[in-house]
Amino acid sequence: MNTNPPKRVEHQQTDKGYVPVYTTDVVEQPWAGYSATDHEVWATLFKRQREILLGRASDAFLLAQDAMGMTPDAIPKFDDLNIALGAATGWEIIGVEGLLPELTFFDHLANRRFPVTWWIRKPEQLDYLAEPDLFHDLFGHVPLLMNPVFADYMQCYGRGGVKAHGIGPEALVNLTRLYWYTVEFGLIKQADGLRIYGSGIVSSKGESIHCLESDAPNRIGFDLERIMRTRYRIDTYQKTYFVIDSFEQLMQATAPDFTPIYARLASRDSIPAGEVLATDPVFHRGSGEGWLNDGDV
Ligand SMILES: [Fe+2]
């Protein structure tokens, strides 16, 4: 662990837009250094999201967040959360200064360590930030690590990432799409309706409502290879959300070795973010309202 005071590593704004800046140090959370404004930003976002997420986020997410002892009162101490998290699934939160290079990130996940950015956004960034901060990482990603099945899925994903990194860039593109459409933007079918479990959604006020209630996006049943071929949006709401039946389904679908899947997909075209295929199990066919034609990545 680096003992220097942690830096706040942010993406750089250039004439080509935001350029990611990577960092690898693991740091002690400088909890005593958070300002009253930092704690206020946490409290405001926490209360606002929890209100929106009741009836929208999956029960598993909401229950886990409560079980960890996350509250709006103050920015949680990683050490406190780690007691509950370690007891539940053996995962551990580690502090980082910003975005990690892919392989470093995969290696942490493969060892049941979840990197959380130590710093929180500024009051004028409540609704949007180009990069992950403490609110996205801690509020969005950490609660479901309390769920034993989802916790195993995240570790398998990390191992798969290390492996894909060794196979090549195309395999990594396939795998990144899986992360995007499950861990970041996944929906789950509960007995009482569709619910959110993806971190990118639960940490966004607008998308929490849009993903479930807007006519615009497609909502389609989970299919591993289909997802691995599907491009996505990084600058707008998603055009398509994929719905799992359960975390067990996710775990089972992703248990096999992906190497033959990557080989098979190498000769197939990618699918545009908003396209619906004849073979898709469609929950809702999006109206496409407000979609930009280009910009899928
Ligand atoms: Fe994330």
JSON list of N, CA, C and O in Angstrom, two decimals, residues 28 58 60 71 124 129 140 176 183 187 191 201:
[
{"chain": "A", "resi": 28, "resn": "GLU", "atom": "N", "xyz": [-4.99, 4.08, 1.36]},
{"chain": "A", "resi": 28, "resn": "GLU", "atom": "CA", "xyz": [-5.81, 4.13, 2.57]},
{"chain": "A", "resi": 28, "resn": "GLU", "atom": "C", "xyz": [-6.90, 5.18, 2.33]},
{"chain": "A", "resi": 28, "resn": "GLU", "atom": "O", "xyz": [-6.60, 6.26, 1.82]},
{"chain": "A", "resi": 58, "resn": "SER", "atom": "N", "xyz": [-33.58, -3.97, -7.53]},
{"chain": "A", "resi": 58, "resn": "SER", "atom": "CA", "xyz": [-33.91, -5.33, -7.09]},
{"chain": "A", "resi": 58, "resn": "SER", "atom": "C", "xyz": [-33.89, -5.39, -5.57]},
{"chain": "A", "resi": 58, "resn": "SER", "atom": "O", "xyz": [-33.15, -4.67, -4.90]},
{"chain": "A", "resi": 60, "resn": "ALA", "atom": "N", "xyz": [-32.66, -7.64, -3.85]},
{"chain": "A", "resi": 60, "resn": "ALA", "atom": "CA", "xyz": [-31.33, -8.09, -3.43]},
{"chain": "A", "resi": 60, "resn": "ALA", "atom": "C", "xyz": [-30.41, -6.89, -3.20]},
{"chain": "A", "resi": 60, "resn": "ALA", "atom": "O", "xyz": [-29.65, -6.84, -2.23]},
{"chain": "A", "resi": 71, "resn": "THR", "atom": "N", "xyz": [-25.48, 4.20, 5.07]},
{"chain": "A", "resi": 71, "resn": "THR", "atom": "CA", "xyz": [-26.54, 5.17, 5.37]},
{"chain": "A", "resi": 71, "resn": "THR", "atom": "C", "xyz": [-26.15, 6.52, 4.78]},
{"chain": "A", "resi": 71, "resn": "THR", "atom": "O", "xyz": [-24.99, 6.73, 4.41]},
{"chain": "A", "resi": 124, "resn": "GLU", "atom": "N", "xyz": [-21.50, 20.41, -8.04]},
{"chain": "A", "resi": 124, "resn": "GLU", "atom": "CA", "xyz": [-22.01, 20.77, -9.38]},
{"chain": "A", "resi": 124, "resn": "GLU", "atom": "C", "xyz": [-21.99, 19.57, -10.34]},
{"chain": "A", "resi": 124, "resn": "GLU", "atom": "O", "xyz": [-22.40, 19.68, -11.49]},
{"chain": "A", "resi": 129, "resn": "LEU", "atom": "N", "xyz": [-20.96, 12.57, -14.25]},
{"chain": "A", "resi": 129, "resn": "LEU", "atom": "CA", "xyz": [-19.51, 12.58, -14.13]},
{"chain": "A", "resi": 129, "resn": "LEU", "atom": "C", "xyz": [-19.01, 11.60, -15.18]},
{"chain": "A", "resi": 129, "resn": "LEU", "atom": "O", "xyz": [-19.59, 10.53, -15.36]},
{"chain": "A", "resi": 140, "resn": "GLY", "atom": "N", "xyz": [-23.10, 2.10, -5.91]},
{"chain": "A", "resi": 140, "resn": "GLY", "atom": "CA", "xyz": [-23.58, 1.31, -7.04]},
{"chain": "A", "resi": 140, "resn": "GLY", "atom": "C", "xyz": [-23.07, -0.13, -7.08]},
{"chain": "A", "resi": 140, "resn": "GLY", "atom": "O", "xyz": [-23.84, -1.04, -7.32]},
{"chain": "A", "resi": 176, "resn": "THR", "atom": "N", "xyz": [-15.94, -7.19, -22.27]},
{"chain": "A", "resi": 176, "resn": "THR", "atom": "CA", "xyz": [-16.34, -5.87, -21.74]},
{"chain": "A", "resi": 176, "resn": "THR", "atom": "C", "xyz": [-17.83, -5.63, -21.97]},
{"chain": "A", "resi": 176, "resn": "THR", "atom": "O", "xyz": [-18.51, -5.05, -21.13]},
{"chain": "A", "resi": 183, "resn": "VAL", "atom": "N", "xyz": [-23.17, -6.11, -15.14]},
{"chain": "A", "resi": 183, "resn": "VAL", "atom": "CA", "xyz": [-22.73, -5.43, -13.92]},
{"chain": "A", "resi": 183, "resn": "VAL", "atom": "C", "xyz": [-23.10, -3.94, -13.94]},
{"chain": "A", "resi": 183, "resn": "VAL", "atom": "O", "xyz": [-23.54, -3.40, -12.93]},
{"chain": "A", "resi": 187, "resn": "LEU", "atom": "N", "xyz": [-30.75, -5.53, -15.89]},
{"chain": "A", "resi": 187, "resn": "LEU", "atom": "CA", "xyz": [-32.08, -5.61, -15.25]},
{"chain": "A", "resi": 187, "resn": "LEU", "atom": "C", "xyz": [-32.33, -7.06, -14.86]},
{"chain": "A", "resi": 187, "resn": "LEU", "atom": "O", "xyz": [-31.79, -7.98, -15.48]},
{"chain": "A", "resi": 191, "resn": "ALA", "atom": "N", "xyz": [-40.49, -11.43, -9.19]},
{"chain": "A", "resi": 191, "resn": "ALA", "atom": "CA", "xyz": [-41.89, -11.89, -9.26]},
{"chain": "A", "resi": 191, "resn": "ALA", "atom": "C", "xyz": [-42.84, -10.71, -9.49]},
{"chain": "A", "resi": 191, "resn": "ALA", "atom": "O", "xyz": [-43.85, -10.84, -10.17]},
{"chain": "A", "resi": 201, "resn": "ILE", "atom": "N", "xyz": [-26.80, 2.09, -13.56]},
{"chain": "A", "resi": 201, "resn": "ILE", "atom": "CA", "xyz": [-28.18, 2.59, -13.46]},
{"chain": "A", "resi": 201, "resn": "ILE", "atom": "C", "xyz": [-28.48, 3.05, -12.03]},
{"chain": "A", "resi": 201, "resn": "ILE", "atom": "O", "xyz": [-28.97, 4.16, -11.84]}
]
